[in-house]
XYZ file of C-alpha atoms in Angstrom:
307
model
C 12.897 -22.773 -32.755
C 9.567 -24.479 -33.459
C 7.099 -23.548 -30.465
C 3.551 -23.244 -31.042
C 0.716 -20.875 -30.334
C -0.672 -23.443 -27.954
C 2.652 -23.837 -26.145
C 3.032 -19.879 -25.616
C -0.668 -19.899 -24.338
C 0.077 -22.823 -21.737
C 3.422 -21.458 -20.471
C 1.665 -17.934 -20.269
C -1.043 -19.477 -17.905
C 1.893 -21.429 -15.921
C 3.585 -18.099 -15.259
C 0.433 -16.460 -14.402
C -0.618 -19.505 -11.961
C 2.676 -20.554 -10.773
C 1.223 -24.051 -10.982
C 0.986 -26.667 -13.321
C -2.077 -28.260 -11.665
C -3.934 -25.009 -11.772
C -3.003 -24.387 -15.525
C -4.133 -28.099 -16.234
C -7.587 -27.358 -14.620
C -8.070 -24.130 -16.382
C -7.190 -25.522 -19.766
C -9.052 -28.881 -19.229
C -5.993 -30.796 -19.528
C -4.266 -33.558 -17.286
C -1.282 -32.519 -15.664
C 1.271 -34.883 -17.529
C 0.101 -33.377 -20.611
C 0.686 -29.813 -19.385
C 4.218 -31.267 -18.044
C 4.975 -32.629 -21.385
C 4.160 -29.309 -23.195
C 6.298 -27.388 -20.725
C 9.402 -29.630 -21.410
C 8.958 -29.458 -25.049
C 8.816 -25.558 -24.752
C 11.845 -25.308 -22.500
C 13.634 -27.834 -24.595
C 13.740 -24.868 -27.572
C 15.799 -22.739 -24.783
C 19.490 -23.310 -23.577
C 18.473 -21.248 -20.288
C 15.843 -22.592 -17.794
C 12.373 -20.946 -17.655
C 11.351 -22.305 -14.473
C 12.769 -23.981 -11.461
C 11.071 -26.135 -8.709
C 12.294 -25.735 -5.213
C 10.958 -28.209 -2.738
C 7.575 -28.768 -4.334
C 6.935 -25.316 -5.377
C 7.085 -23.792 -9.103
C 9.144 -20.735 -9.639
C 9.749 -18.892 -12.990
C 13.135 -17.532 -13.699
C 13.933 -13.917 -14.597
C 14.521 -15.349 -18.332
C 11.125 -17.166 -17.868
C 9.327 -13.914 -16.957
C 10.757 -12.132 -20.033
C 9.571 -14.982 -22.380
C 6.229 -14.716 -20.789
C 6.218 -11.127 -21.529
C 6.816 -11.595 -25.143
C 4.499 -14.577 -25.485
C 1.677 -12.203 -24.115
C 2.218 -9.743 -26.764
C 2.221 -12.474 -29.469
C -1.037 -13.814 -28.563
C -2.343 -10.307 -28.302
C -1.158 -9.806 -31.741
C -2.814 -12.809 -33.082
C -6.077 -11.960 -31.144
C -5.936 -8.542 -32.797
C -5.810 -10.292 -36.275
C -8.785 -12.196 -35.323
C -10.722 -9.002 -34.297
C -9.825 -7.229 -37.461
C -11.078 -9.906 -39.497
C -14.220 -9.905 -37.913
C -14.390 -6.007 -37.869
C -14.134 -6.152 -41.910
C -17.276 -8.180 -41.793
C -18.914 -5.714 -39.553
C -19.114 -7.915 -36.383
C -17.989 -6.072 -33.229
C -15.017 -8.171 -31.572
C -12.352 -7.430 -29.371
C -11.349 -7.249 -25.508
C -13.348 -5.213 -22.931
C -10.918 -4.684 -20.080
C -12.908 -3.918 -16.521
C -11.041 -3.679 -13.189
C -13.851 -3.710 -10.352
C -13.668 -3.552 -6.310
C -14.141 -6.561 -4.574
C -17.707 -6.124 -3.763
C -18.526 -4.951 -7.432
C -19.061 -8.536 -8.101
C -22.266 -8.265 -6.691
C -23.027 -5.421 -9.399
C -20.946 -5.675 -12.351
C -21.996 -8.970 -14.090
C -25.624 -8.001 -14.321
C -24.529 -4.937 -16.532
C -22.450 -7.045 -18.654
C -24.259 -10.308 -19.206
C -26.881 -8.829 -22.051
C -24.065 -6.856 -23.818
C -21.720 -10.149 -23.903
C -24.715 -12.390 -24.959
C -25.547 -9.750 -27.953
C -21.961 -9.373 -29.009
C -20.372 -12.988 -28.628
C -17.095 -12.130 -30.274
C -16.243 -9.475 -27.537
C -13.802 -11.028 -25.099
C -14.177 -9.742 -21.436
C -11.023 -9.608 -19.139
C -12.188 -8.325 -15.712
C -10.059 -8.122 -12.628
C -11.547 -8.188 -9.297
C -9.445 -6.282 -6.541
C -9.268 -3.550 -3.904
C -9.711 0.165 -4.801
C -6.018 1.065 -4.765
C -5.316 -1.652 -7.383
C -8.329 -0.675 -9.311
C -7.144 2.850 -9.448
C -3.494 1.928 -10.419
C -4.852 -0.115 -13.401
C -6.868 2.908 -14.641
C -4.105 5.525 -14.099
C -1.638 3.305 -16.060
C -4.337 2.860 -18.648
C -4.153 -1.041 -18.272
C -8.244 -1.193 -18.546
C -10.749 0.474 -20.416
C -13.223 0.843 -17.462
C -13.340 0.454 -13.751
C -16.181 0.228 -11.338
C -16.106 1.960 -7.881
C -18.080 3.417 -5.194
C -15.484 6.017 -3.947
C -14.299 8.324 -7.090
C -10.684 9.186 -7.077
C -9.357 12.616 -6.715
C -5.891 12.288 -8.188
C -6.728 11.528 -11.712
C -9.156 13.237 -14.468
C -12.067 11.091 -15.200
C -15.334 10.573 -16.862
C -18.147 8.461 -15.522
C -21.269 6.874 -15.787
C -23.528 6.238 -12.975
C -24.859 2.800 -12.489
C -26.361 2.227 -9.205
C -26.932 3.608 -5.743
C -24.831 2.026 -3.110
C -25.816 1.667 0.487
C -23.885 0.891 3.727
C -25.514 -0.209 6.997
C -24.105 -1.415 10.291
C -24.880 -5.145 10.409
C -24.201 -8.058 12.769
C -25.697 -11.684 13.302
C -27.722 -10.409 16.104
C -29.553 -6.984 16.855
C -28.208 -5.168 19.835
C -30.738 -5.058 22.691
C -31.564 -2.160 24.876
C -29.408 0.448 22.552
C -30.423 4.055 23.306
C -31.525 5.209 19.961
C -30.615 8.798 20.716
C -26.978 7.757 21.067
C -26.655 4.427 19.627
C -23.363 5.407 17.909
C -21.834 3.982 21.232
C -22.065 0.734 19.815
C -18.800 1.507 18.058
C -16.813 2.187 21.230
C -18.502 -0.880 23.124
C -18.875 -3.752 20.627
C -16.001 -5.275 18.504
C -15.981 -3.863 15.067
C -14.666 -5.484 12.066
C -12.563 -3.626 9.442
C -11.681 -4.063 6.093
C -7.867 -3.862 4.785
C -6.062 -0.398 3.946
C -7.100 0.578 0.559
C -10.592 -0.665 0.505
C -13.384 1.688 -0.631
C -15.547 0.288 2.334
C -13.086 0.997 4.739
C -12.323 4.654 3.172
C -16.129 5.285 3.982
C -16.007 3.672 7.407
C -12.964 6.209 8.472
C -14.501 9.406 6.879
C -17.847 8.455 8.925
C -15.742 8.073 12.295
C -13.509 11.106 11.581
C -16.722 13.135 10.837
C -18.517 12.035 14.035
C -15.224 12.049 16.033
C -15.745 8.237 16.866
C -12.905 6.033 18.146
C -14.033 2.389 17.234
C -13.127 -0.941 19.111
C -11.577 -2.596 16.272
C -11.677 -6.550 16.639
C -10.160 -7.425 13.369
C -9.396 -6.552 9.706
C -10.120 -8.656 6.731
C -9.299 -8.566 3.032
C -12.690 -8.848 1.472
C -16.693 -7.937 2.369
C -17.125 -11.638 1.659
C -14.787 -12.513 4.718
C -16.185 -9.764 6.629
C -19.591 -11.103 6.097
C -18.394 -14.693 7.060
C -16.906 -13.239 10.334
C -20.358 -11.646 10.940
C -22.148 -14.866 10.530
C -20.010 -16.676 12.914
C -20.657 -13.945 15.487
C -17.271 -12.133 15.668
C -18.871 -8.755 15.993
C -20.270 -6.096 13.806
C -19.185 -3.989 10.857
C -20.334 -1.333 8.161
C -21.162 -3.558 5.231
C -22.694 -2.856 1.656
C -26.111 -3.884 1.284
C -25.600 -5.108 -2.044
C -23.626 -8.167 -0.861
C -26.114 -9.345 1.848
C -29.364 -9.738 0.234
C -29.703 -13.376 1.014
C -28.100 -13.407 4.648
C -31.037 -10.418 5.298
C -33.716 -12.127 3.603
C -32.931 -15.293 5.675
C -32.448 -13.223 8.825
C -28.761 -14.502 9.267
C -27.877 -10.953 9.574
C -29.467 -7.929 11.019
C -29.384 -4.393 10.288
C -28.573 -2.293 13.272
C -30.309 0.988 13.787
C -27.680 3.671 14.029
C -28.058 7.443 13.234
C -26.455 8.550 10.291
C -27.027 5.313 8.413
C -27.285 4.123 5.818
C -24.307 6.032 4.172
C -24.950 6.579 0.435
C -22.737 6.744 -2.491
C -22.954 5.653 -5.928
C -21.621 2.694 -8.117
C -20.105 4.288 -11.139
C -18.439 3.068 -14.372
C -15.236 5.335 -14.875
C -12.349 5.935 -17.466
C -9.720 8.176 -18.216
C -10.770 11.714 -19.248
C -9.875 12.360 -23.058
C -9.328 8.270 -23.519
C -9.805 7.089 -26.708
C -12.250 4.434 -26.522
C -11.967 1.293 -28.677
C -14.988 0.130 -30.883
C -15.946 -2.509 -28.152
C -15.694 0.142 -25.266
C -17.769 2.610 -27.239
C -20.276 0.194 -27.713
C -20.411 -1.078 -24.106
C -20.929 2.549 -22.851
C -23.803 3.045 -25.506
C -25.266 -0.336 -24.233
C -25.162 0.890 -20.836
C -26.582 4.331 -21.272
C -29.550 2.523 -23.320
C -30.119 -0.171 -20.908
C -29.128 0.484 -17.307
C -32.559 1.605 -16.121
C -34.133 -1.906 -17.158
C -30.971 -3.711 -15.810
C -31.763 -1.976 -12.287
C -35.294 -2.463 -12.274
C -35.025 -6.263 -13.035
C -32.126 -6.910 -10.907
C -31.903 -4.234 -7.986
C -35.145 -2.799 -7.276
C -34.862 -5.019 -3.749
C -32.425 -1.996 -2.766
C -35.249 0.455 -2.381
C -36.969 -1.626 0.347
C -34.161 -0.853 2.609
């Protein structure tokens, strides 16, 4: 066999994207070039790596096993590079972070300056829902996670980053609402929910349980961005994290509805497994956060205190 590292990398991306077109786009190659490399790689095996059914590409069981091995090989090759740089006292390696979907409005601001300071650090960041974030942390697949609702089933350490505020929001304010009993809006007006496993949904359900409210659920969506677009289209109302609605509030496309008990407050926290042996990159990042988070908050999130 005479496959190259480039072929391993290309095949791994095909397995991850399940698409030659997407692989070509991500690697800045043409589709024919990707197809040729896949064919050349396949020719070195007697067992099919992929198959086309209809117009859909599927990876065979053998192909998935080869992809798993390829991933390990590529990781080891990267590790050689990181070790070489370490001997020159240059910080290098991977920083793996899993964040809840709303965290995309938070985490980049706490990463940008660090990655500029250490250009040989490679960031691997997964944006998903709370359940998957906790699972990746529990199985030690990531160095850190960003969440606003702390897990109770695993032992963690944490670093406070930023206050999280949630408000009732909609496209239009609700006229003639009795401020003394305005929680009735959850019974009288359609409410948009996040999916099961979402941190935002968890906070919503805790609030309703505490207040003994049976909300009128309009629909369920799988991201805060999707909920926000539904609100902009006038579908109803929802409980939304303030952090993702700055522009819409400034442009008066969304309104904060005055409801007793709001805002609901929590904290955005960077968490990691208790007693985890942090890598040099992880240690450097934690040190950077502790030394710079006040300035990051002042420069990017001072507007939150206005609400």
